[in-house]
Amino acid sequence: MPTIGSELSRRTFALVVGTSAAAWGLPAGAAAVAADRRPAVRVAAVGGLSLCGVWPLLAAQAGQDLGLNVETVAASPKEGILPVFVQGDADVLLIHASDEAMGLEAAGLAGPARVWAWNEQAVIGPQADLAQVAQARDGLDAMRRIAQAQAPFIAFRDPGSYTVVQRLWRRAGIRADAAWVRMDTAPTPQAVLRQASEQQAYVVAGHIPWAFGKMAAPGMQLLLRGDPHMRRPYVVLTPGPQHGASANARRHAQRLAEYLVSPTGQAALRAADHIAGGPWLFARDSVPFVAGETP
């Protein structure tokens, strides 16, 4: 039976090719030829953007609107795409806001980071759900229920999970206690749910990798999602003065970055997310600002 990922990949491919062809008044088979004639902008994107199907659709729309061939040259975890950008093999980097993103700017390899989208973290837990997280109103309520029940909770080492959990604990006034908080001892990030399954523990993890089978374990279920305060920002980075991009590549990269944060680009993001069966990604203005907190 086809998986959600394979079905979406086929649908995304058909939509991208068909949409690109329509924009140029060509049959679908000629879409690639038309794209090749446009100036190219090379993009390295963190894997979840392509995995959920949104980025391929958005890249196609951006290419139509800008008259560019938006070419995704790398899509993988950040450890895989950072070298591609640093070595000059990509002119645009789409990554979570992070120390690495700030380090690239400080080193002159990238310009200032701009938030253009968010993804979300979700609470995943055992089917027994002793803390009744499935009934929680939001992330704060979920964390309070887990702490009050002294239910096992894994402190996942993933930066996204860590940031969201620390934010929720701080806002809820929760002090982590070894009586119920467990260390993440999984050999890989993808294996943390297997540990959670074995320990009948809760964990906060990315919704996209969970939904597309990159993180799975028997007896675990999605219990809570949809809280804007459990989202993480994606930023767009363009070449800084120390990056090896040509003048033309810099100009095209800047145009794409400006498009992604513009009203037109944000509307295209929402449309792509809808077509891809979202919500997977959220617009840049979708998270309310809370004074004294960082994304």
PDB file of C-alpha atoms in Angstrom:
ATOM      1  CA  MET A   1       0.000   0.000   0.000  1.00  0.00           C
ATOM      2  CA  PRO A   2       1.407   3.453  -0.862  1.00  0.00           C
ATOM      3  CA  THR A   3       2.486   5.538   2.112  1.00  0.00           C
ATOM      4  CA  ILE A   4       1.374   9.101   2.751  1.00  0.00           C
ATOM      5  CA  GLY A   5       4.834  10.219   1.660  1.00  0.00           C
ATOM      6  CA  SER A   6       4.860   8.324  -1.652  1.00  0.00           C
ATOM      7  CA  GLU A   7       1.331   9.407  -2.543  1.00  0.00           C
ATOM      8  CA  LEU A   8       2.135  13.020  -1.754  1.00  0.00           C
ATOM      9  CA  SER A   9       5.410  12.883  -3.671  1.00  0.00           C
ATOM     10  CA  ARG A  10       3.618  11.701  -6.819  1.00  0.00           C
ATOM     11  CA  ARG A  11       0.887  14.290  -6.412  1.00  0.00           C
ATOM     12  CA  THR A  12       3.406  17.049  -5.739  1.00  0.00           C
ATOM     13  CA  PHE A  13       5.435  16.091  -8.822  1.00  0.00           C
ATOM     14  CA  ALA A  14       2.353  16.164 -11.027  1.00  0.00           C
ATOM     15  CA  LEU A  15       1.214  19.483  -9.613  1.00  0.00           C
ATOM     16  CA  VAL A  16       4.625  21.111  -9.952  1.00  0.00           C
ATOM     17  CA  VAL A  17       5.092  19.974 -13.549  1.00  0.00           C
ATOM     18  CA  GLY A  18       1.536  20.828 -14.542  1.00  0.00           C
ATOM     19  CA  THR A  19       1.579  24.218 -12.855  1.00  0.00           C
ATOM     20  CA  SER A  20       4.931  25.159 -14.372  1.00  0.00           C
ATOM     21  CA  ALA A  21       3.796  24.144 -17.837  1.00  0.00           C
ATOM     22  CA  ALA A  22       0.569  26.113 -17.549  1.00  0.00           C
ATOM     23  CA  ALA A  23       2.439  29.231 -16.527  1.00  0.00           C
ATOM     24  CA  TRP A  24       4.468  29.134 -19.743  1.00  0.00           C
ATOM     25  CA  GLY A  25       1.627  28.035 -22.029  1.00  0.00           C
ATOM     26  CA  LEU A  26       3.367  24.723 -22.751  1.00  0.00           C
ATOM     27  CA  PRO A  27       2.427  21.053 -22.530  1.00  0.00           C
ATOM     28  CA  ALA A  28       3.637  19.368 -19.351  1.00  0.00           C
ATOM     29  CA  GLY A  29       6.471  17.601 -21.185  1.00  0.00           C
ATOM     30  CA  ALA A  30       8.005  20.950 -22.142  1.00  0.00           C
ATOM     31  CA  ALA A  31       7.967  22.411 -18.617  1.00  0.00           C
ATOM     32  CA  ALA A  32      11.527  21.331 -17.824  1.00  0.00           C
ATOM     33  CA  VAL A  33      12.832  22.898 -21.035  1.00  0.00           C
ATOM     34  CA  ALA A  34      11.209  26.230 -20.178  1.00  0.00           C
ATOM     35  CA  ALA A  35      12.618  26.097 -16.649  1.00  0.00           C
ATOM     36  CA  ASP A  36      16.123  25.427 -17.946  1.00  0.00           C
ATOM     37  CA  ARG A  37      16.010  28.636 -19.982  1.00  0.00           C
ATOM     38  CA  ARG A  38      15.353  30.758 -16.900  1.00  0.00           C
ATOM     39  CA  PRO A  39      18.181  32.034 -14.677  1.00  0.00           C
ATOM     40  CA  ALA A  40      18.809  29.490 -11.943  1.00  0.00           C
ATOM     41  CA  VAL A  41      18.903  30.046  -8.197  1.00  0.00           C
ATOM     42  CA  ARG A  42      20.279  27.105  -6.232  1.00  0.00           C
ATOM     43  CA  VAL A  43      18.612  26.281  -2.912  1.00  0.00           C
ATOM     44  CA  ALA A  44      19.676  24.014  -0.050  1.00  0.00           C
ATOM     45  CA  ALA A  45      16.685  23.235   2.153  1.00  0.00           C
ATOM     46  CA  VAL A  46      16.313  21.333   5.396  1.00  0.00           C
ATOM     47  CA  GLY A  47      14.673  18.016   4.616  1.00  0.00           C
ATOM     48  CA  GLY A  48      11.264  18.498   6.216  1.00  0.00           C
ATOM     49  CA  LEU A  49      10.401  21.284   3.782  1.00  0.00           C
ATOM     50  CA  SER A  50      10.551  18.856   0.874  1.00  0.00           C
ATOM     51  CA  LEU A  51       9.345  15.822   2.813  1.00  0.00           C
ATOM     52  CA  CYS A  52       5.957  17.413   3.475  1.00  0.00           C
ATOM     53  CA  GLY A  53       5.598  18.454  -0.172  1.00  0.00           C
ATOM     54  CA  VAL A  54       5.255  22.192   0.459  1.00  0.00           C
ATOM     55  CA  TRP A  55       8.650  23.402  -0.728  1.00  0.00           C
ATOM     56  CA  PRO A  56       8.524  21.804  -4.213  1.00  0.00           C
ATOM     57  CA  LEU A  57       5.167  23.485  -4.825  1.00  0.00           C
ATOM     58  CA  LEU A  58       6.295  26.813  -3.404  1.00  0.00           C
ATOM     59  CA  ALA A  59       9.564  26.693  -5.359  1.00  0.00           C
ATOM     60  CA  ALA A  60       7.616  26.141  -8.593  1.00  0.00           C
ATOM     61  CA  GLN A  61       5.316  29.071  -7.831  1.00  0.00           C
ATOM     62  CA  ALA A  62       8.231  31.310  -6.898  1.00  0.00           C
ATOM     63  CA  GLY A  63       9.941  30.400 -10.151  1.00  0.00           C
ATOM     64  CA  GLN A  64       6.864  31.395 -12.129  1.00  0.00           C
ATOM     65  CA  ASP A  65       6.393  34.678 -10.280  1.00  0.00           C
ATOM     66  CA  LEU A  66      10.067  35.657 -10.473  1.00  0.00           C
ATOM     67  CA  GLY A  67      11.024  34.199 -13.845  1.00  0.00           C
ATOM     68  CA  LEU A  68      13.654  32.015 -12.192  1.00  0.00           C
ATOM     69  CA  ASN A  69      14.459  28.328 -12.172  1.00  0.00           C
ATOM     70  CA  VAL A  70      14.389  27.624  -8.430  1.00  0.00           C
ATOM     71  CA  GLU A  71      16.569  24.528  -8.214  1.00  0.00           C
ATOM     72  CA  THR A  72      16.738  22.542  -4.964  1.00  0.00           C
ATOM     73  CA  VAL A  73      20.288  21.166  -4.993  1.00  0.00           C
ATOM     74  CA  ALA A  74      20.155  19.631  -1.505  1.00  0.00           C
ATOM     75  CA  ALA A  75      17.388  18.584   0.889  1.00  0.00           C
ATOM     76  CA  SER A  76      18.522  16.871   4.077  1.00  0.00           C
ATOM     77  CA  PRO A  77      19.091  17.489   7.799  1.00  0.00           C
ATOM     78  CA  LYS A  78      21.088  20.623   8.527  1.00  0.00           C
ATOM     79  CA  GLU A  79      24.336  18.663   8.823  1.00  0.00           C
ATOM     80  CA  GLY A  80      23.975  17.829   5.145  1.00  0.00           C
ATOM     81  CA  ILE A  81      22.947  21.197   3.757  1.00  0.00           C
ATOM     82  CA  LEU A  82      25.242  23.535   5.684  1.00  0.00           C
ATOM     83  CA  PRO A  83      28.401  22.418   3.812  1.00  0.00           C
ATOM     84  CA  VAL A  84      26.586  22.779   0.482  1.00  0.00           C
ATOM     85  CA  PHE A  85      25.907  26.444   1.215  1.00  0.00           C
ATOM     86  CA  VAL A  86      29.280  27.177   2.816  1.00  0.00           C
ATOM     87  CA  GLN A  87      31.178  25.654  -0.113  1.00  0.00           C
ATOM     88  CA  GLY A  88      29.270  27.842  -2.573  1.00  0.00           C
ATOM     89  CA  ASP A  89      27.207  25.067  -4.161  1.00  0.00           C
ATOM     90  CA  ALA A  90      23.945  26.740  -3.065  1.00  0.00           C
ATOM     91  CA  ASP A  91      22.996  30.403  -3.101  1.00  0.00           C
ATOM     92  CA  VAL A  92      20.001  30.228  -0.736  1.00  0.00           C
ATOM     93  CA  LEU A  93      19.796  28.311   2.535  1.00  0.00           C
ATOM     94  CA  LEU A  94      16.460  27.409   4.153  1.00  0.00           C
ATOM     95  CA  ILE A  95      17.039  26.238   7.714  1.00  0.00           C
ATOM     96  CA  HIS A  96      15.634  26.560  11.199  1.00  0.00           C
ATOM     97  CA  ALA A  97      16.688  29.598  13.193  1.00  0.00           C
ATOM     98  CA  SER A  98      19.711  28.304  15.082  1.00  0.00           C
ATOM     99  CA  ASP A  99      23.228  28.976  16.314  1.00  0.00           C
ATOM    100  CA  GLU A 100      24.466  27.727  12.940  1.00  0.00           C
ATOM    101  CA  ALA A 101      22.378  30.304  11.083  1.00  0.00           C
ATOM    102  CA  MET A 102      23.706  33.101  13.279  1.00  0.00           C
ATOM    103  CA  GLY A 103      27.252  31.756  12.932  1.00  0.00           C
ATOM    104  CA  LEU A 104      27.051  31.920   9.141  1.00  0.00           C
ATOM    105  CA  GLU A 105      26.046  35.568   9.330  1.00  0.00           C
ATOM    106  CA  ALA A 106      28.783  36.378  11.856  1.00  0.00           C
ATOM    107  CA  ALA A 107      31.376  34.709   9.617  1.00  0.00           C
ATOM    108  CA  GLY A 108      30.295  36.767   6.615  1.00  0.00           C
ATOM    109  CA  LEU A 109      29.076  33.693   4.757  1.00  0.00           C
ATOM    110  CA  ALA A 110      25.413  34.709   4.921  1.00  0.00           C
ATOM    111  CA  GLY A 111      23.384  37.858   5.144  1.00  0.00           C
ATOM    112  CA  PRO A 112      20.869  38.549   7.929  1.00  0.00           C
ATOM    113  CA  ALA A 113      18.411  35.732   8.596  1.00  0.00           C
ATOM    114  CA  ARG A 114      14.739  36.412   7.900  1.00  0.00           C
ATOM    115  CA  VAL A 115      11.858  34.305   9.174  1.00  0.00           C
ATOM    116  CA  TRP A 116       9.616  33.135   6.339  1.00  0.00           C
ATOM    117  CA  ALA A 117       7.737  30.132   7.811  1.00  0.00           C
ATOM    118  CA  TRP A 118       7.263  27.968  10.892  1.00  0.00           C
ATOM    119  CA  ASN A 119       6.809  24.264  11.522  1.00  0.00           C
ATOM    120  CA  GLU A 120       5.374  22.703  14.645  1.00  0.00           C
ATOM    121  CA  GLN A 121       6.312  20.334  17.396  1.00  0.00           C
ATOM    122  CA  ALA A 122       3.755  17.869  18.745  1.00  0.00           C
ATOM    123  CA  VAL A 123       3.288  15.831  21.899  1.00  0.00           C
ATOM    124  CA  ILE A 124       3.544  12.105  21.181  1.00  0.00           C
ATOM    125  CA  GLY A 125       2.869   9.526  23.847  1.00  0.00           C
ATOM    126  CA  PRO A 126       1.689   6.052  24.776  1.00  0.00           C
ATOM    127  CA  GLN A 127      -1.784   4.905  23.862  1.00  0.00           C
ATOM    128  CA  ALA A 128      -2.646   4.503  27.542  1.00  0.00           C
ATOM    129  CA  ASP A 129      -2.120   8.291  27.955  1.00  0.00           C
ATOM    130  CA  LEU A 130      -2.133   8.199  31.761  1.00  0.00           C
ATOM    131  CA  ALA A 131      -1.662  11.984  31.937  1.00  0.00           C
ATOM    132  CA  GLN A 132      -4.656  12.522  29.625  1.00  0.00           C
ATOM    133  CA  VAL A 133      -2.653  14.754  27.319  1.00  0.00           C
ATOM    134  CA  ALA A 134      -5.143  14.127  24.512  1.00  0.00           C
ATOM    135  CA  GLN A 135      -7.603  16.241  26.495  1.00  0.00           C
ATOM    136  CA  ALA A 136      -5.175  19.144  26.987  1.00  0.00           C
ATOM    137  CA  ARG A 137      -6.106  22.588  25.687  1.00  0.00           C
ATOM    138  CA  ASP A 138      -2.587  23.450  24.545  1.00  0.00           C
ATOM    139  CA  GLY A 139       1.083  22.750  25.164  1.00  0.00           C
ATOM    140  CA  LEU A 140       1.109  24.419  28.579  1.00  0.00           C
ATOM    141  CA  ASP A 141      -1.794  22.299  29.742  1.00  0.00           C
ATOM    142  CA  ALA A 142      -0.132  19.180  28.346  1.00  0.00           C
ATOM    143  CA  MET A 143       3.124  19.832  30.211  1.00  0.00           C
ATOM    144  CA  ARG A 144       1.250  20.531  33.460  1.00  0.00           C
ATOM    145  CA  ARG A 145      -0.694  17.274  33.121  1.00  0.00           C
ATOM    146  CA  ILE A 146       2.504  15.274  32.564  1.00  0.00           C
ATOM    147  CA  ALA A 147       4.271  16.909  35.529  1.00  0.00           C
ATOM    148  CA  GLN A 148       1.303  16.519  37.867  1.00  0.00           C
ATOM    149  CA  ALA A 149       0.897  12.857  36.921  1.00  0.00           C
ATOM    150  CA  GLN A 150       4.656  12.278  37.313  1.00  0.00           C
ATOM    151  CA  ALA A 151       4.361  10.499  33.973  1.00  0.00           C
ATOM    152  CA  PRO A 152       7.612   9.546  32.239  1.00  0.00           C
ATOM    153  CA  PHE A 153       8.774  12.263  29.847  1.00  0.00           C
ATOM    154  CA  ILE A 154      11.863  12.049  27.637  1.00  0.00           C
ATOM    155  CA  ALA A 155      14.014  15.183  27.369  1.00  0.00           C
ATOM    156  CA  PHE A 156      14.681  14.771  23.650  1.00  0.00           C
ATOM    157  CA  ARG A 157      18.079  16.174  22.596  1.00  0.00           C
ATOM    158  CA  ASP A 158      16.707  17.580  19.336  1.00  0.00           C
ATOM    159  CA  PRO A 159      17.181  21.393  19.364  1.00  0.00           C
ATOM    160  CA  GLY A 160      13.589  22.033  18.289  1.00  0.00           C
ATOM    161  CA  SER A 161      12.090  19.842  20.977  1.00  0.00           C
ATOM    162  CA  TYR A 162      14.447  21.231  23.618  1.00  0.00           C
ATOM    163  CA  THR A 163      13.595  24.844  22.785  1.00  0.00           C
ATOM    164  CA  VAL A 164       9.842  24.257  22.828  1.00  0.00           C
ATOM    165  CA  VAL A 165       9.867  22.165  26.007  1.00  0.00           C
ATOM    166  CA  GLN A 166      12.020  24.660  27.906  1.00  0.00           C
ATOM    167  CA  ARG A 167       9.701  27.479  26.817  1.00  0.00           C
ATOM    168  CA  LEU A 168       6.597  25.599  27.971  1.00  0.00           C
ATOM    169  CA  TRP A 169       8.146  24.531  31.275  1.00  0.00           C
ATOM    170  CA  ARG A 170       9.243  28.096  31.961  1.00  0.00           C
ATOM    171  CA  ARG A 171       5.805  29.546  31.200  1.00  0.00           C
ATOM    172  CA  ALA A 172       4.063  26.822  33.223  1.00  0.00           C
ATOM    173  CA  GLY A 173       6.399  27.183  36.197  1.00  0.00           C
ATOM    174  CA  ILE A 174       7.441  23.532  35.942  1.00  0.00           C
ATOM    175  CA  ARG A 175      10.702  22.365  37.496  1.00  0.00           C
ATOM    176  CA  ALA A 176      12.000  19.240  35.825  1.00  0.00           C
ATOM    177  CA  ASP A 177      12.443  16.343  38.240  1.00  0.00           C
ATOM    178  CA  ALA A 178      14.389  13.126  37.769  1.00  0.00           C
ATOM    179  CA  ALA A 179      11.408  11.294  39.242  1.00  0.00           C
ATOM    180  CA  TRP A 180       9.619  11.630  35.904  1.00  0.00           C
ATOM    181  CA  VAL A 181      12.028  13.195  33.363  1.00  0.00           C
ATOM    182  CA  ARG A 182      14.101  10.665  31.459  1.00  0.00           C
ATOM    183  CA  MET A 183      17.327  11.251  29.552  1.00  0.00           C
ATOM    184  CA  ASP A 184      17.292  10.732  25.804  1.00  0.00           C
ATOM    185  CA  THR A 185      19.610   7.756  25.335  1.00  0.00           C
ATOM    186  CA  ALA A 186      18.489   6.823  21.817  1.00  0.00           C
ATOM    187  CA  PRO A 187      21.351   6.248  19.346  1.00  0.00           C
ATOM    188  CA  THR A 188      19.769   8.558  16.730  1.00  0.00           C
ATOM    189  CA  PRO A 189      17.108  11.281  16.821  1.00  0.00           C
ATOM    190  CA  GLN A 190      14.788   9.042  14.792  1.00  0.00           C
ATOM    191  CA  ALA A 191      15.017   6.335  17.478  1.00  0.00           C
ATOM    192  CA  VAL A 192      13.765   8.441  20.381  1.00  0.00           C
ATOM    193  CA  LEU A 193      10.202   7.171  19.944  1.00  0.00           C
ATOM    194  CA  ARG A 194      11.392   3.590  20.331  1.00  0.00           C
ATOM    195  CA  GLN A 195      12.832   4.574  23.698  1.00  0.00           C
ATOM    196  CA  ALA A 196       9.572   6.346  24.541  1.00  0.00           C
ATOM    197  CA  SER A 197       7.628   3.228  23.601  1.00  0.00           C
ATOM    198  CA  GLU A 198       9.796   1.029  25.800  1.00  0.00           C
ATOM    199  CA  GLN A 199       9.461   3.408  28.757  1.00  0.00           C
ATOM    200  CA  GLN A 200       5.812   4.315  28.091  1.00  0.00           C
ATOM    201  CA  ALA A 201       6.933   7.934  28.053  1.00  0.00           C
ATOM    202  CA  TYR A 202       5.818  11.163  26.435  1.00  0.00           C
ATOM    203  CA  VAL A 203       8.053  13.169  24.111  1.00  0.00           C
ATOM    204  CA  VAL A 204       7.837  16.399  22.129  1.00  0.00           C
ATOM    205  CA  ALA A 205       8.954  15.880  18.528  1.00  0.00           C
ATOM    206  CA  GLY A 206       8.507  17.358  15.070  1.00  0.00           C
ATOM    207  CA  HIS A 207       5.086  16.803  13.545  1.00  0.00           C
ATOM    208  CA  ILE A 208       6.390  16.412   9.975  1.00  0.00           C
ATOM    209  CA  PRO A 209       8.829  13.535  10.636  1.00  0.00           C
ATOM    210  CA  TRP A 210       6.172  11.822  12.737  1.00  0.00           C
ATOM    211  CA  ALA A 211       3.488  12.174  10.055  1.00  0.00           C
ATOM    212  CA  PHE A 212       5.751  10.885   7.286  1.00  0.00           C
ATOM    213  CA  GLY A 213       7.067   7.865   9.139  1.00  0.00           C
ATOM    214  CA  LYS A 214      10.574   9.135   9.851  1.00  0.00           C
ATOM    215  CA  MET A 215       9.897   8.659  13.572  1.00  0.00           C
ATOM    216  CA  ALA A 216       7.724   5.722  14.593  1.00  0.00           C
ATOM    217  CA  ALA A 217       7.352   3.139  17.327  1.00  0.00           C
ATOM    218  CA  PRO A 218       4.692   0.629  18.350  1.00  0.00           C
ATOM    219  CA  GLY A 219       2.047   1.825  20.775  1.00  0.00           C
ATOM    220  CA  MET A 220       2.805   5.541  20.322  1.00  0.00           C
ATOM    221  CA  GLN A 221       0.285   8.091  19.123  1.00  0.00           C
ATOM    222  CA  LEU A 222      -0.047  11.767  18.326  1.00  0.00           C
ATOM    223  CA  LEU A 223      -1.754  13.366  21.323  1.00  0.00           C
ATOM    224  CA  LEU A 224      -1.513  17.123  20.816  1.00  0.00           C
ATOM    225  CA  ARG A 225      -0.628  19.514  18.021  1.00  0.00           C
ATOM    226  CA  GLY A 226      -1.805  22.906  16.782  1.00  0.00           C
ATOM    227  CA  ASP A 227      -0.420  25.150  19.533  1.00  0.00           C
ATOM    228  CA  PRO A 228       1.232  28.230  17.913  1.00  0.00           C
ATOM    229  CA  HIS A 229       3.625  28.413  20.860  1.00  0.00           C
ATOM    230  CA  MET A 230       5.018  25.009  19.885  1.00  0.00           C
ATOM    231  CA  ARG A 231       6.252  26.203  16.503  1.00  0.00           C
ATOM    232  CA  ARG A 232       9.824  26.815  15.320  1.00  0.00           C
ATOM    233  CA  PRO A 233      10.899  29.389  12.736  1.00  0.00           C
ATOM    234  CA  TYR A 234      12.460  28.679   9.377  1.00  0.00           C
ATOM    235  CA  VAL A 235      14.804  31.400   8.123  1.00  0.00           C
ATOM    236  CA  VAL A 236      16.097  32.214   4.665  1.00  0.00           C
ATOM    237  CA  LEU A 237      19.789  33.024   4.248  1.00  0.00           C
ATOM    238  CA  THR A 238      21.436  34.569   1.204  1.00  0.00           C
ATOM    239  CA  PRO A 239      25.158  34.939   0.422  1.00  0.00           C
ATOM    240  CA  GLY A 240      27.243  37.191   2.646  1.00  0.00           C
ATOM    241  CA  PRO A 241      30.451  38.948   1.578  1.00  0.00           C
ATOM    242  CA  GLN A 242      32.580  35.836   2.207  1.00  0.00           C
ATOM    243  CA  HIS A 243      30.329  33.512   0.191  1.00  0.00           C
ATOM    244  CA  GLY A 244      31.549  32.484  -3.260  1.00  0.00           C
ATOM    245  CA  ALA A 245      28.350  33.379  -5.133  1.00  0.00           C
ATOM    246  CA  SER A 246      28.599  35.444  -8.314  1.00  0.00           C
ATOM    247  CA  ALA A 247      26.967  38.840  -8.654  1.00  0.00           C
ATOM    248  CA  ASN A 248      24.106  37.347 -10.676  1.00  0.00           C
ATOM    249  CA  ALA A 249      23.621  34.522  -8.173  1.00  0.00           C
ATOM    250  CA  ARG A 250      23.487  37.042  -5.323  1.00  0.00           C
ATOM    251  CA  ARG A 251      20.871  39.078  -7.148  1.00  0.00           C
ATOM    252  CA  HIS A 252      18.688  36.042  -7.850  1.00  0.00           C
ATOM    253  CA  ALA A 253      19.069  34.773  -4.284  1.00  0.00           C
ATOM    254  CA  GLN A 254      18.045  38.142  -2.891  1.00  0.00           C
ATOM    255  CA  ARG A 255      14.969  38.219  -5.115  1.00  0.00           C
ATOM    256  CA  LEU A 256      13.894  34.781  -3.905  1.00  0.00           C
ATOM    257  CA  ALA A 257      14.438  35.716  -0.251  1.00  0.00           C
ATOM    258  CA  GLU A 258      12.414  38.898  -0.634  1.00  0.00           C
ATOM    259  CA  TYR A 259       9.676  36.924  -2.356  1.00  0.00           C
ATOM    260  CA  LEU A 260       9.429  34.393   0.486  1.00  0.00           C
ATOM    261  CA  VAL A 261       8.803  37.091   3.106  1.00  0.00           C
ATOM    262  CA  SER A 262       6.547  39.223   0.881  1.00  0.00           C
ATOM    263  CA  PRO A 263       2.724  39.147   0.941  1.00  0.00           C
ATOM    264  CA  THR A 264       2.772  37.404  -2.455  1.00  0.00           C
ATOM    265  CA  GLY A 265       5.208  34.760  -1.249  1.00  0.00           C
ATOM    266  CA  GLN A 266       3.293  34.221   1.979  1.00  0.00           C
ATOM    267  CA  ALA A 267       0.073  33.723   0.020  1.00  0.00           C
ATOM    268  CA  ALA A 268       1.909  31.207  -2.163  1.00  0.00           C
ATOM    269  CA  LEU A 269       3.129  29.417   0.983  1.00  0.00           C
ATOM    270  CA  ARG A 270      -0.407  29.093   2.309  1.00  0.00           C
ATOM    271  CA  ALA A 271      -1.647  27.807  -1.051  1.00  0.00           C
ATOM    272  CA  ALA A 272       1.198  25.281  -1.350  1.00  0.00           C
ATOM    273  CA  ASP A 273       0.589  24.048   2.180  1.00  0.00           C
ATOM    274  CA  HIS A 274      -3.107  23.544   1.396  1.00  0.00           C
ATOM    275  CA  ILE A 275      -2.385  21.630  -1.807  1.00  0.00           C
ATOM    276  CA  ALA A 276       0.163  19.465   0.004  1.00  0.00           C
ATOM    277  CA  GLY A 277      -2.489  18.373   2.499  1.00  0.00           C
ATOM    278  CA  GLY A 278      -1.318  20.517   5.418  1.00  0.00           C
ATOM    279  CA  PRO A 279      -1.136  22.184   7.776  1.00  0.00           C
ATOM    280  CA  TRP A 280       2.584  21.402   7.644  1.00  0.00           C
ATOM    281  CA  LEU A 281       4.106  24.894   7.455  1.00  0.00           C
ATOM    282  CA  PHE A 282       2.742  28.139   8.849  1.00  0.00           C
ATOM    283  CA  ALA A 283       3.072  31.745   7.680  1.00  0.00           C
ATOM    284  CA  ARG A 284       5.614  34.074   9.234  1.00  0.00           C
ATOM    285  CA  ASP A 285       2.949  36.083  11.089  1.00  0.00           C
ATOM    286  CA  SER A 286       1.199  33.024  12.555  1.00  0.00           C
ATOM    287  CA  VAL A 287       2.942  32.992  15.943  1.00  0.00           C
ATOM    288  CA  PRO A 288       1.969  35.610  18.542  1.00  0.00           C
ATOM    289  CA  PHE A 289       4.911  37.450  20.078  1.00  0.00           C
ATOM    290  CA  VAL A 290       5.404  36.983  23.812  1.00  0.00           C
ATOM    291  CA  ALA A 291       7.720  39.514  25.465  1.00  0.00           C
ATOM    292  CA  GLY A 292      10.758  37.976  27.116  1.00  0.00           C
ATOM    293  CA  GLU A 293      10.710  34.818  25.021  1.00  0.00           C
ATOM    294  CA  THR A 294      12.778  33.736  22.046  1.00  0.00           C
ATOM    295  CA  PRO A 295      11.613  31.486  19.189  1.00  0.00           C
TER     296      PRO A 295
END
